[in-house]
Amino acid sequence: MFKKILIANRGEIACRVAATAHRMGIRTVAVYSDADTDAAHVAACDEAVYIGAAEAKQSYLQIARIIEAAQATGAEAIHPGYGFLSENEEFAAACEQAGLIFIGPPATAIHAMGSKSAAKALMEKAQVPLVPGYHGENQDPDFLHKQADSITYPVLLKASAGGGGKGMRIVQTSAEFKEALASCKREAINSFGDDKVLVEKYLQRPRHIEIQIFADKTGECVYLFERDCSVQRRHQKVCEEAPAPGMTEERRRAMGEAAVAAAQAVGYVGAGTVEFIANQDGSFYFMEMNTRLQVEHPVTEMITDVDLVEWQLKIAAGHPLPKKQSELIIKGHAIEARIYAENPEKGFLPSIGTLHYLHTPQAASFTRDQAVRIDAGIRAGDAISPYYDPMIAKLIVWGEDRAAALKKMSQALSEYEIVGPATNIAFLSRLMQSKPFATADLDTGLIERHQDTLFPPHQPVPFAVLALACARLHHDERDHSSDDPWAQHHGWRMNLQTTRPLQFSDEAGMIELAWIYASDHGILSSGDKRIKISDVHAKTHEHDDAVEFDLVADNIKVHGKVVRVAENFHVFHAGQHWQLTWHDPIAHAGEAELEGGRLTAPMPGKIIALLVKKDELVQQGAPLLIMEAMKMEHTIHAPSNGKVEDLLYAVGDQVPEGAQLLAFTATGV
Ligand code: ADP
Ligand code: ADP
Ligand code: MG
């Protein structure tokens, strides 16, 4: 077995690989970019080598530098993780040439499966069923149009070199074909440097079912059953499970054997996944093969009790497959949910920023020791940057059956608390509890079709949540030297009764409250509603900024946690996360708005336009500059009338979060 390996990746998958290597007594070398100097994956490995700037092209995709790092540290093999160089045949070949073992298939197998078109041609020969379509060399638009017409609509155009759900166009009618083709080719050349496309029948209500295979260097190959990855947004997986609901033994064997035939047709070695698209009647077709470890591999590990990374390492070291097909069995049911920094309400747009607060359910990491597992590469205090994939963690649960696993998943999601970037946690909770998911009525259109239940209208903030936010405000302002919990230190020292108006807002608008201080309790009023708040007990945490409260609101016990980041109050109550912004009348009356940091970068990004010049006088609200972060544009406006004293960045500059963007003096409103 290897003594030392290099992990050419970052984030959770680098941590995941390091965990198994560590358990097997193999030393690990991390590589890192400027953005990852203090990243979790660097801490998880025994050594780390710096390889370049934050942009992946300058670091995690630098083949020569990664190979040099392996040679310099004496690593014998390289694990590529997923993404980045994992399906890059040039990288696999470069490893071989440098005398390093690439922990993955031979470069020839990566090549054979690298083009979706060429792979389909090969699969046709191996008699693996294919979606009806055209995947040949002829790229003449008229010819492709005729092919589409004869396949019959709707058809799907796919970039042959595509991946990650990109480079696809659904074409509903013949009239739309030409325009869709042009736009698909444009995206394909931009994203993958290759505009070759294929056309295939666009299946209605299909399921994405994939088979995990493993082959050793002697040509033996087994399948570790299926994963159902039908729940998707933008053709990208959101959650995955194993086994696939409704799968029969007979079909499982047929799909497993087809996957093994696909792998053997290209001389496959190591871990691979054959993705199939299946009709509701169970008929299935080859879609593509991913020649690497898959993001969702943990669900297979949970049901088979196999550590797939351990198998990868053993096979790369020349060992035979650890188990025969007949020794592999399915136990129970596993579900994975991908926790992303993204905003489901805004079309699942990625979000970035520092994780100010992170609380996770009780779980084991990277192992199958517990029914709840979390694979993460982000810790509290770390940031989701615009440079890499915005995945925060994978939450994986196991149960005796699907219902048990689902229950655990809902429970675990309700305990997952993050303050920082927007996340999809609340969305995942709704998804898990939705009828179609609960009843396993799965297909790739599930999210689209159930917009109404998955995106319910805005709910008014419950009184308990408002009480918790007020309790936190009160707690922070309280005179801690006094034993009297109601004693105030500024502005609101009360005699008998004092009424304090309070303004909070949520995304729907302002919430006007009044907090009446009485001798041993408070009264919270909103509109004509009045609630007595008493028996407030606060528990602070030493290591973070959370305060837990128990209080009684009109005889009802309320428990919750409030994390405060400046004026933002994050209330965690009854498994839900509410964000309220407090509007402090004092801060707004006295201090200049500039102090609020309005001229600083709200997130790391790039300056794309400067709209003012040095020494220019501007009016309040005038646009000053535009930055771009995560494919979105953000305009920075003048906080008041004033003068631009200096421009601190030029167009094209990358700016970190919180960086001052311009020097500005207010000249009064
Ligand atoms: P990628 O390389 O981006 O993963 P795939 O070919 O694996 O591309 O397809 C991604 C997703 O697109 C599938 O999981 C499925 O949801 C959808 N899809 C692909 N082919 C078809 C098809 N012929 N009909 C319907 N949906 C499809
Ligand atoms: P799978 O088909 O295995 O489910 P996906 O296509 O959903 O995988 O996701 C793989 C993608 O993850 C890559 O294409 C890349 O965009 C992204 N990625 C690559 N490396 C990392 C990483 N270290 N951490 C998180 N995401 C990554
Ligand atoms: Mg795919």
XYZ file of C-alpha atoms and ligand atoms in Angstrom:
724
model
C 0.000 0.000 0.000
C 1.055 3.613 -0.572
C 2.902 5.407 2.220
C 1.955 8.860 1.004
C -0.547 10.311 -1.465
C -1.278 13.797 -2.744
C -4.897 14.969 -2.915
C -5.366 17.261 -5.917
C -8.591 18.867 -4.746
C -10.127 21.007 -2.015
C -13.236 21.237 0.121
C -15.195 18.312 1.435
C -13.887 15.743 -1.014
C -10.256 16.478 -0.127
C -11.184 16.089 3.565
C -13.126 12.919 2.756
C -10.161 11.285 0.991
C -7.764 12.386 3.740
C -9.972 10.737 6.392
C -9.772 7.297 4.774
C -6.059 7.659 4.034
C -5.472 8.586 7.648
C -7.426 5.570 8.868
C -5.319 3.340 6.573
C -2.057 4.833 7.859
C -1.304 6.627 4.581
C 0.226 10.092 4.865
C -1.451 12.882 2.907
C -0.319 15.979 1.043
C -2.779 18.798 0.381
C -2.454 21.442 -2.312
C -3.947 24.886 -1.830
C -4.510 28.235 -3.494
C -4.383 31.762 -2.115
C -8.065 31.480 -1.191
C -7.440 28.315 0.836
C -4.428 29.121 3.014
C -6.422 28.307 6.155
C -8.897 25.876 4.619
C -10.154 22.739 6.329
C -8.571 20.441 3.749
C -5.140 21.903 4.470
C -5.633 21.212 8.174
C -6.875 17.696 7.378
C -3.648 16.658 5.619
C -0.183 16.002 7.002
C 1.554 18.372 4.605
C 0.422 21.090 2.236
C 1.913 22.679 -0.856
C 0.927 26.091 -2.176
C 0.091 25.948 -5.897
C -1.146 29.387 -6.963
C -3.797 32.067 -7.104
C -7.417 31.616 -6.110
C -8.844 31.102 -9.615
C -8.931 27.349 -10.275
C -7.125 27.866 -13.576
C -4.145 29.262 -11.685
C -4.045 26.546 -9.044
C -6.246 23.445 -8.859
C -6.073 23.033 -12.631
C -2.295 23.512 -12.879
C -1.151 20.048 -13.915
C 2.605 20.709 -13.838
C 2.553 22.360 -10.434
C 0.513 19.575 -8.871
C 2.868 16.934 -10.241
C 5.846 18.924 -8.965
C 4.224 19.113 -5.528
C 3.810 15.328 -5.473
C 7.412 14.780 -6.485
C 8.751 17.335 -4.015
C 6.912 15.710 -1.113
C 7.588 12.123 -2.141
C 3.933 11.204 -2.720
C 3.557 7.983 -4.723
C 0.032 8.536 -5.998
C -2.485 11.322 -6.667
C -6.180 11.256 -5.798
C -8.038 13.796 -7.981
C -11.351 13.883 -6.053
C -14.223 15.016 -8.314
C -14.439 18.093 -10.517
C -11.179 19.891 -11.332
C -8.711 17.443 -12.945
C -10.556 14.242 -12.068
C -11.758 13.591 -15.623
C -8.804 15.133 -17.405
C -7.000 12.524 -19.505
C -3.996 14.789 -19.932
C -3.562 14.873 -16.160
C -3.875 11.098 -15.830
C -1.274 10.681 -18.564
C 1.042 13.279 -16.991
C 0.921 11.366 -13.690
C 1.904 8.152 -15.455
C 4.763 9.899 -17.259
C 6.033 11.318 -13.976
C 6.030 7.847 -12.433
C 3.080 8.678 -10.175
C -0.012 6.541 -9.830
C -3.237 8.289 -10.805
C -5.948 7.034 -8.437
C -8.528 6.593 -11.154
C -9.004 4.891 -14.493
C -6.370 4.771 -17.246
C -6.173 7.875 -19.464
C -7.576 5.814 -22.341
C -10.798 5.079 -20.420
C -11.202 8.745 -19.475
C -10.728 9.600 -23.140
C -13.269 7.034 -24.288
C -15.947 8.393 -21.938
C -14.915 12.058 -22.141
C -17.067 12.865 -25.131
C -20.733 12.053 -24.652
C -21.054 11.408 -28.398
C -18.066 9.073 -28.684
C -19.121 7.284 -25.501
C -22.574 6.686 -26.943
C -21.056 5.258 -30.118
C -18.979 2.856 -28.012
C -21.954 1.870 -25.884
C -23.968 1.123 -28.986
C -21.326 -1.462 -29.905
C -21.373 -2.913 -26.379
C -25.158 -3.246 -26.753
C -25.934 -0.916 -23.875
C -29.359 0.694 -24.546
C -29.241 4.336 -25.720
C -31.765 7.186 -25.808
C -32.917 7.471 -29.441
C -30.890 10.233 -31.035
C -27.990 11.300 -33.188
C -24.473 11.356 -31.740
C -22.338 11.304 -34.885
C -19.712 13.578 -36.381
C -21.923 15.568 -38.784
C -22.529 18.998 -37.241
C -24.224 20.642 -40.216
C -27.189 22.640 -38.790
C -29.608 21.469 -41.507
C -28.579 17.882 -41.019
C -29.004 18.116 -37.230
C -32.370 19.791 -37.753
C -33.540 16.858 -39.913
C -32.322 14.427 -37.275
C -34.324 16.304 -34.628
C -37.429 16.234 -36.817
C -37.169 12.500 -37.255
C -36.512 11.842 -33.540
C -39.716 13.905 -32.933
C -40.039 16.687 -30.410
C -39.259 17.524 -27.694
C -35.573 16.840 -28.213
C -32.586 17.656 -26.069
C -29.416 19.246 -27.428
C -26.329 18.421 -25.406
C -22.771 19.655 -25.587
C -20.758 16.535 -26.225
C -18.021 17.788 -23.902
C -20.570 19.076 -21.369
C -20.931 18.465 -17.671
C -22.377 19.913 -14.475
C -25.778 20.345 -16.089
C -24.414 22.951 -18.518
C -24.653 23.077 -22.294
C -28.164 21.629 -22.638
C -31.208 22.963 -24.485
C -34.666 21.486 -24.610
C -36.276 22.063 -28.003
C -40.066 21.803 -28.034
C -40.812 22.370 -31.712
C -39.071 22.251 -35.076
C -39.432 26.035 -35.396
C -37.267 26.615 -32.334
C -34.527 24.238 -33.397
C -32.066 26.497 -35.210
C -31.987 29.160 -32.547
C -31.577 26.605 -29.757
C -28.752 24.938 -31.650
C -26.897 28.221 -32.056
C -27.285 29.081 -28.391
C -26.250 25.577 -27.279
C -23.130 25.750 -29.438
C -22.290 29.192 -28.046
C -22.477 27.943 -24.479
C -20.561 24.787 -25.360
C -17.639 26.651 -26.884
C -17.534 29.131 -23.991
C -17.768 26.591 -21.210
C -16.002 23.565 -22.669
C -13.960 24.895 -25.594
C -15.733 22.505 -27.961
C -19.017 23.183 -29.769
C -19.852 19.649 -30.787
C -23.419 18.695 -29.863
C -25.617 15.633 -29.909
C -29.394 15.444 -30.253
C -31.579 13.006 -28.391
C -35.188 12.408 -27.496
C -36.152 14.463 -24.462
C -37.846 11.998 -22.151
C -40.974 12.973 -20.202
C -40.887 12.562 -16.436
C -37.716 10.488 -16.437
C -35.694 9.380 -13.448
C -31.937 9.670 -13.154
C -30.678 6.328 -11.905
C -26.979 5.604 -11.852
C -24.904 2.544 -11.078
C -21.709 2.572 -9.049
C -19.161 0.216 -10.544
C -15.686 -0.846 -9.497
C -13.079 -2.628 -11.596
C -9.613 -3.857 -10.685
C -6.486 -4.137 -12.797
C -7.174 -7.784 -13.657
C -10.407 -6.801 -15.432
C -12.786 -7.990 -12.712
C -15.729 -5.645 -12.357
C -18.613 -5.433 -9.878
C -21.543 -3.061 -9.375
C -22.438 -1.586 -6.005
C -26.067 -1.056 -6.951
C -27.903 2.106 -7.833
C -28.476 5.642 -6.659
C -31.570 7.632 -7.543
C -30.592 11.229 -8.310
C -33.845 12.366 -9.887
C -34.377 15.399 -7.681
C -32.573 18.122 -9.583
C -32.531 21.823 -10.265
C -30.983 23.107 -13.497
C -30.121 19.477 -14.404
C -27.981 19.324 -11.266
C -28.526 16.990 -8.358
C -30.024 18.311 -5.132
C -30.463 15.118 -3.179
C -29.739 11.480 -3.853
C -30.735 8.182 -2.360
C -29.966 4.494 -2.447
C -31.498 2.121 -3.241
C -33.832 3.650 -5.850
C -37.466 3.499 -4.659
C -39.454 0.907 -6.559
C -36.441 -0.889 -8.024
C -37.000 -4.584 -8.638
C -34.259 -7.199 -8.228
C -34.554 -8.078 -11.872
C -34.100 -4.537 -13.146
C -31.303 -3.884 -10.666
C -29.411 -6.809 -12.117
C -30.094 -5.710 -15.689
C -28.870 -2.165 -14.985
C -25.883 -3.424 -12.986
C -24.863 -5.765 -15.786
C -25.297 -3.058 -18.426
C -23.063 -0.762 -16.353
C -20.416 -3.451 -15.992
C -20.535 -4.058 -19.749
C -20.091 -0.305 -20.333
C -17.046 -0.206 -18.050
C -15.494 -3.312 -19.550
C -15.944 -1.961 -23.057
C -13.420 0.787 -22.247
C -10.970 -1.228 -20.112
C -12.073 0.512 -16.958
C -10.150 0.418 -13.647
C -11.228 1.910 -10.310
C -14.466 3.646 -9.269
C -16.877 4.822 -11.924
C -20.512 5.693 -12.341
C -22.705 4.840 -15.263
C -25.620 7.272 -15.438
C -28.897 6.062 -16.905
C -32.067 7.890 -17.663
C -35.106 5.748 -16.915
C -38.715 5.950 -17.988
C -41.495 5.533 -15.440
C -42.118 2.047 -16.888
C -38.567 1.087 -15.926
C -36.980 1.047 -19.374
C -33.547 2.649 -19.111
C -30.924 4.162 -21.384
C -27.232 4.963 -21.052
C -26.650 8.711 -20.574
C -22.957 9.093 -19.727
C -20.213 7.620 -17.585
C -18.454 9.680 -14.917
C -14.928 8.323 -14.611
C -14.349 9.354 -10.995
C -15.748 9.219 -7.507
C -19.182 10.830 -7.462
C -20.351 13.594 -5.105
C -23.154 11.313 -3.904
C -20.971 8.242 -3.251
C -21.738 8.282 0.509
C -25.263 6.896 0.040
C -23.734 3.810 -1.544
C -21.269 3.517 1.338
C -24.106 3.691 3.861
C -26.086 0.837 2.313
C -23.192 -1.457 1.358
C -20.851 -0.849 4.290
C -17.989 -0.342 1.858
C -15.557 2.583 2.053
C -15.286 3.475 -1.630
C -12.160 5.570 -1.137
C -10.464 2.617 0.549
C -11.341 0.491 -2.494
C -9.973 3.179 -4.797
C -6.671 3.221 -2.930
C -6.396 -0.576 -2.846
C -7.141 -0.961 -6.539
C -4.727 1.809 -7.512
C -2.082 -0.003 -5.457
C -2.717 -3.120 -7.562
C -4.872 -5.122 -5.143
C -7.787 -7.214 -6.422
C -11.406 -6.137 -5.768
C -12.017 -6.610 -2.029
C -15.420 -8.248 -2.605
C -17.122 -10.400 -5.197
C -20.520 -9.474 -6.617
C -22.201 -12.190 -4.544
C -20.722 -10.728 -1.348
C -22.243 -7.305 -1.907
C -25.615 -6.720 -0.292
C -27.909 -3.768 0.315
C -28.762 -2.903 3.875
C -31.420 -0.300 4.644
C -31.821 3.033 2.917
C -29.661 6.157 2.694
C -30.424 9.719 1.599
C -28.012 12.563 0.935
C -28.902 16.256 0.822
C -26.429 18.736 -0.584
C -26.273 21.822 1.579
C -25.434 24.699 -0.712
C -24.739 28.368 -0.186
C -27.470 29.443 -2.565
C -30.797 31.171 -2.666
C -33.601 28.827 -3.763
C -36.088 31.725 -3.814
C -33.912 33.537 -6.350
C -33.582 30.738 -8.859
C -30.994 28.872 -6.741
C -28.441 31.586 -7.384
C -25.193 30.903 -5.533
C -24.475 32.984 -2.471
C -21.159 33.686 -0.784
C -19.694 34.996 2.437
C -18.355 33.980 5.807
C -20.117 31.372 7.915
C -20.476 33.470 11.059
C -22.227 30.696 12.873
C -22.514 26.983 12.235
C -24.285 24.398 14.315
C -24.688 20.898 12.963
C -26.737 17.935 14.137
C -24.900 15.177 15.977
C -23.107 13.231 13.283
C -20.064 11.245 12.365
C -17.864 12.580 9.624
C -16.705 10.513 6.668
C -17.618 7.236 8.348
C -20.561 4.903 8.491
C -20.414 4.636 12.278
C -23.564 6.612 12.852
C -26.895 6.946 11.139
C -26.163 10.620 10.466
C -23.020 11.571 8.609
C -21.758 14.969 7.537
C -19.050 15.367 4.912
C -17.907 18.962 4.993
C -14.930 21.055 4.074
C -16.151 24.271 5.634
C -15.959 25.175 9.303
C -17.462 28.072 11.267
C -15.494 31.182 10.356
C -14.597 29.883 6.880
C -15.967 31.626 3.819
C -17.739 30.444 0.699
C -15.792 32.265 -1.993
C -16.830 33.076 -5.528
C -13.983 30.954 -6.885
C -15.259 27.452 -6.225
C -18.387 25.368 -5.949
C -20.700 26.812 -3.261
C -21.394 23.473 -1.577
C -21.144 23.768 2.218
C -21.630 20.145 3.186
C -23.331 16.884 2.427
C -25.759 15.590 5.002
C -26.236 11.839 4.766
C -28.623 9.713 6.795
C -29.286 6.015 7.052
C -32.413 4.165 8.204
C -33.781 0.628 8.187
C -36.094 1.731 5.397
C -36.844 4.865 3.387
C -39.418 6.197 5.846
C -36.943 5.901 8.722
C -34.190 7.589 6.729
C -36.535 10.373 5.682
C -37.527 11.031 9.274
C -33.884 11.281 10.277
C -33.159 13.620 7.412
C -35.951 15.995 8.400
C -34.793 15.936 12.005
C -31.158 16.566 11.060
C -32.083 19.423 8.716
C -34.089 21.083 11.477
C -30.949 21.070 13.622
C -28.655 22.414 10.916
C -28.092 26.106 11.623
C -26.032 28.442 9.492
C -25.641 32.192 9.663
C -23.754 33.772 6.802
C -24.497 33.141 3.168
C -28.031 32.206 2.138
C -28.498 28.426 2.191
C -30.937 25.868 0.817
C -31.580 24.264 4.234
C -35.177 25.486 4.597
C -35.870 24.473 1.001
C -34.460 20.980 1.627
C -36.689 20.648 4.700
C -39.752 21.499 2.660
C -38.628 19.112 -0.056
C -38.158 16.218 2.380
C -41.581 16.846 3.865
C -43.338 17.347 0.550
C -45.844 14.752 -0.597
C -44.115 13.795 -3.872
C -40.810 13.188 -2.118
C -42.351 11.413 0.852
C -44.292 9.104 -1.446
C -41.255 8.665 -3.754
C -43.131 10.036 -6.734
C -39.774 10.954 -8.241
C -38.720 12.347 -11.593
C -36.346 15.049 -12.765
C -39.171 17.619 -12.968
C -40.259 17.252 -9.333
C -38.997 20.653 -8.142
C -40.365 22.507 -11.173
C -43.757 20.880 -10.922
C -44.211 21.456 -7.195
C -43.238 25.131 -7.025
C -46.389 25.890 -5.023
C -45.592 23.614 -2.103
C -41.830 23.998 -2.263
C -42.009 27.804 -2.373
C -44.897 28.743 -0.102
C -45.870 32.404 0.210
C -44.136 34.496 2.843
C -45.300 33.711 6.361
C -45.712 36.417 8.995
C -43.078 36.204 11.708
C -44.537 34.317 14.688
C -44.772 36.190 17.963
C -42.450 33.707 19.653
C -39.749 34.662 17.151
C -40.274 38.376 17.764
C -40.104 37.744 21.508
C -36.807 35.907 21.086
C -35.329 38.738 19.009
C -36.430 41.290 21.616
C -34.992 39.119 24.368
C -31.679 39.094 22.546
C -31.666 42.845 22.074
C -32.464 43.267 25.719
C -29.785 40.773 26.715
C -27.121 42.607 24.727
C -28.019 45.989 26.171
C -28.515 44.874 29.724
C -26.232 46.063 32.418
C -24.364 42.836 33.066
C -22.980 44.106 36.393
C -26.453 44.139 37.852
C -28.422 41.089 38.906
C -31.626 42.681 37.784
C -32.290 41.222 34.326
C -34.376 44.226 33.373
C -31.828 46.885 34.331
C -30.833 49.022 31.395
C -27.657 50.882 30.796
C -28.445 53.333 28.125
C -31.454 55.267 27.160
C -34.042 52.993 28.672
C -33.382 52.899 32.372
C -36.931 52.366 33.439
C -38.797 53.449 36.427
C -42.109 51.716 36.681
C -43.076 51.329 33.019
C -41.300 52.503 29.925
C -42.443 51.881 26.418
C -39.823 51.474 23.776
C -40.805 51.390 20.143
C -38.861 48.785 18.181
C -38.549 48.330 14.472
C -37.515 45.107 12.849
C -37.847 44.131 9.249
C -37.929 40.880 7.348
C -37.973 40.420 3.583
C -41.643 41.395 3.460
C -41.160 44.754 5.179
C -41.236 46.592 8.496
C -42.537 45.094 11.713
C -43.471 47.768 14.242
C -43.353 46.637 17.856
C -43.502 48.125 21.276
C -41.686 46.610 24.205
C -43.075 47.664 27.535
C -40.822 47.158 30.494
C -42.645 46.296 33.656
C -41.040 45.412 36.955
C -40.560 41.670 36.475
C -41.670 41.084 32.939
C -42.079 42.688 29.575
C -45.007 43.183 27.316
C -44.552 42.902 23.626
C -47.158 44.518 21.470
C -47.685 44.608 17.776
C -50.815 46.163 16.310
C -53.529 45.347 18.804
C -51.857 42.201 20.043
C -50.192 42.219 23.467
C -48.194 39.333 24.846
C -46.705 39.073 28.292
C -43.105 37.897 28.250
C -41.722 36.543 31.500
C -39.286 34.065 33.033
C -36.566 34.882 30.550
C -33.490 32.719 30.960
C -30.493 33.219 28.737
C -27.605 30.859 28.131
C -24.587 32.173 26.312
C -22.108 30.004 24.448
C -18.438 30.586 25.042
C -17.198 29.733 21.563
C -19.710 31.617 19.451
C -22.144 34.462 19.383
C -25.314 32.479 19.974
C -27.574 33.065 22.972
C -30.153 30.452 23.851
C -33.350 31.584 25.499
C -36.139 30.030 27.470
C -39.018 32.337 28.103
C -42.719 32.282 28.683
C -44.950 34.154 26.253
C -48.494 34.352 27.631
C -48.085 31.067 29.504
C -46.518 29.261 26.571
C -42.954 28.112 26.970
C -40.714 29.192 24.132
C -37.238 27.952 23.420
C -34.929 29.351 20.782
C -31.535 30.572 19.877
C -30.564 33.976 18.549
C -27.364 34.687 16.691
C -26.688 38.347 16.171
C -24.467 39.746 13.440
C -24.495 43.535 13.801
C -28.137 44.556 13.220
C -29.188 41.184 11.894
C -30.919 38.869 14.328
C -31.018 35.229 13.268
C -33.643 33.414 15.285
C -33.626 29.611 15.313
C -36.921 28.368 16.644
C -38.911 25.172 16.110
C -36.526 23.921 13.439
C -36.767 27.107 11.396
C -34.491 30.048 10.745
C -35.876 33.602 10.755
C -33.819 36.597 9.865
C -34.825 39.974 11.262
C -33.022 43.253 10.817
C -33.210 45.687 13.661
C -33.506 49.360 12.792
C -31.718 51.181 15.551
C -33.086 54.736 15.801
C -29.945 56.024 17.509
C -27.501 54.655 14.979
C -29.482 56.266 12.202
C -30.070 59.626 13.809
C -26.577 60.394 14.989
C -23.852 58.682 13.077
C -23.099 59.237 9.454
C -24.457 56.552 7.166
C -20.961 56.021 5.917
C -20.078 54.375 9.195
C -22.451 51.590 8.251
C -19.886 50.502 5.710
C -21.949 51.251 2.672
C -18.935 51.991 0.564
C -17.354 48.658 1.245
C -17.623 45.547 -0.859
C -20.653 43.515 0.295
C -18.930 40.339 -0.913
C -15.690 39.466 -2.633
C -15.903 40.201 -6.322
C -14.549 42.063 -9.268
C -14.893 45.745 -10.164
C -16.544 45.877 -13.561
C -17.299 49.586 -13.922
C -16.375 52.880 -12.270
C -19.130 55.418 -12.797
C -17.472 58.433 -11.125
C -14.107 60.191 -11.211
C -11.813 61.371 -8.456
C -12.953 64.714 -6.961
C -16.405 64.352 -8.509
C -19.339 65.756 -6.533
C -22.304 63.410 -6.381
C -25.851 63.414 -5.097
C -27.208 60.965 -2.590
C -28.126 57.677 -4.287
C -25.957 58.258 -7.354
C -24.450 55.010 -8.699
C -20.691 55.040 -8.027
C -19.406 51.714 -9.211
C -20.541 48.256 -10.235
C -19.049 45.053 -8.982
C -19.654 41.535 -10.103
C -19.740 38.625 -7.724
C -20.979 35.138 -8.494
C -22.497 36.063 -11.832
C -24.493 38.898 -10.304
C -23.978 42.631 -10.584
C -24.050 44.851 -7.521
C -24.184 48.627 -7.802
C -22.721 50.718 -5.002
C -24.576 54.028 -4.479
C -23.606 57.268 -2.786
C -24.886 57.177 0.809
C -25.361 60.969 0.849
C -24.451 64.034 -1.152
C -20.685 64.206 -1.156
C -17.369 64.167 -2.878
C -15.414 61.229 -4.256
C -11.992 61.829 -2.697
C -10.319 58.851 -4.267
C -10.958 55.670 -6.221
C -9.225 52.790 -4.505
C -9.629 50.120 -7.189
C -9.511 49.960 -10.956
C -11.811 48.134 -13.361
C -10.838 44.467 -13.405
C -9.523 44.440 -9.831
C -10.584 41.662 -7.516
C -11.744 42.975 -4.137
C -12.131 41.066 -0.873
C -15.316 41.201 1.219
C -15.445 44.341 3.365
C -12.745 46.163 1.402
C -13.228 49.922 1.220
C -14.032 50.727 -2.389
C -13.702 54.499 -2.484
C -12.792 57.386 -0.236
C -15.876 59.560 0.120
C -16.735 62.577 2.229
C -20.289 63.522 2.906
C -21.215 67.152 2.353
C -24.509 66.897 4.164
C -27.886 66.055 2.767
P -24.056 16.239 -17.210
O -22.772 15.864 -17.852
O -24.251 17.715 -17.186
O -24.253 15.552 -15.910
P -26.068 14.415 -18.303
O -26.082 13.907 -19.679
O -25.630 13.480 -17.233
O -25.189 15.737 -18.236
O -27.525 14.955 -17.972
C -27.799 15.710 -16.815
C -29.289 15.688 -16.502
O -30.072 16.170 -17.599
C -29.856 14.318 -16.217
O -29.645 13.907 -14.897
C -31.323 14.522 -16.555
O -31.995 15.161 -15.506
C -31.295 15.453 -17.720
N -31.319 14.705 -19.009
C -30.255 14.272 -19.701
N -30.618 13.627 -20.843
C -31.978 13.666 -20.878
C -32.976 13.197 -21.790
N -32.648 12.580 -22.922
N -34.281 13.404 -21.482
C -34.631 14.052 -20.365
N -33.748 14.532 -19.469
C -32.431 14.352 -19.702
P -21.853 14.194 -9.583
O -22.193 13.888 -11.015
O -20.707 13.418 -9.026
O -23.000 14.246 -8.679
P -21.870 16.978 -10.017
O -21.713 17.101 -11.489
O -23.144 17.296 -9.377
O -21.251 15.585 -9.581
O -20.792 17.861 -9.280
C -19.457 17.787 -9.576
C -19.069 19.218 -9.632
O -18.659 19.652 -8.337
C -17.896 19.519 -10.487
O -18.208 19.533 -11.812
C -17.521 20.881 -9.935
O -18.316 21.917 -10.472
C -17.839 20.780 -8.469
N -16.639 20.590 -7.630
C -15.418 20.260 -8.027
N -14.585 20.138 -7.018
C -15.268 20.409 -5.925
C -14.953 20.432 -4.533
N -13.757 20.131 -4.094
N -15.918 20.728 -3.661
C -17.148 20.991 -4.086
N -17.492 20.969 -5.382
C -16.588 20.694 -6.298
Mg -24.347 13.560 -15.612
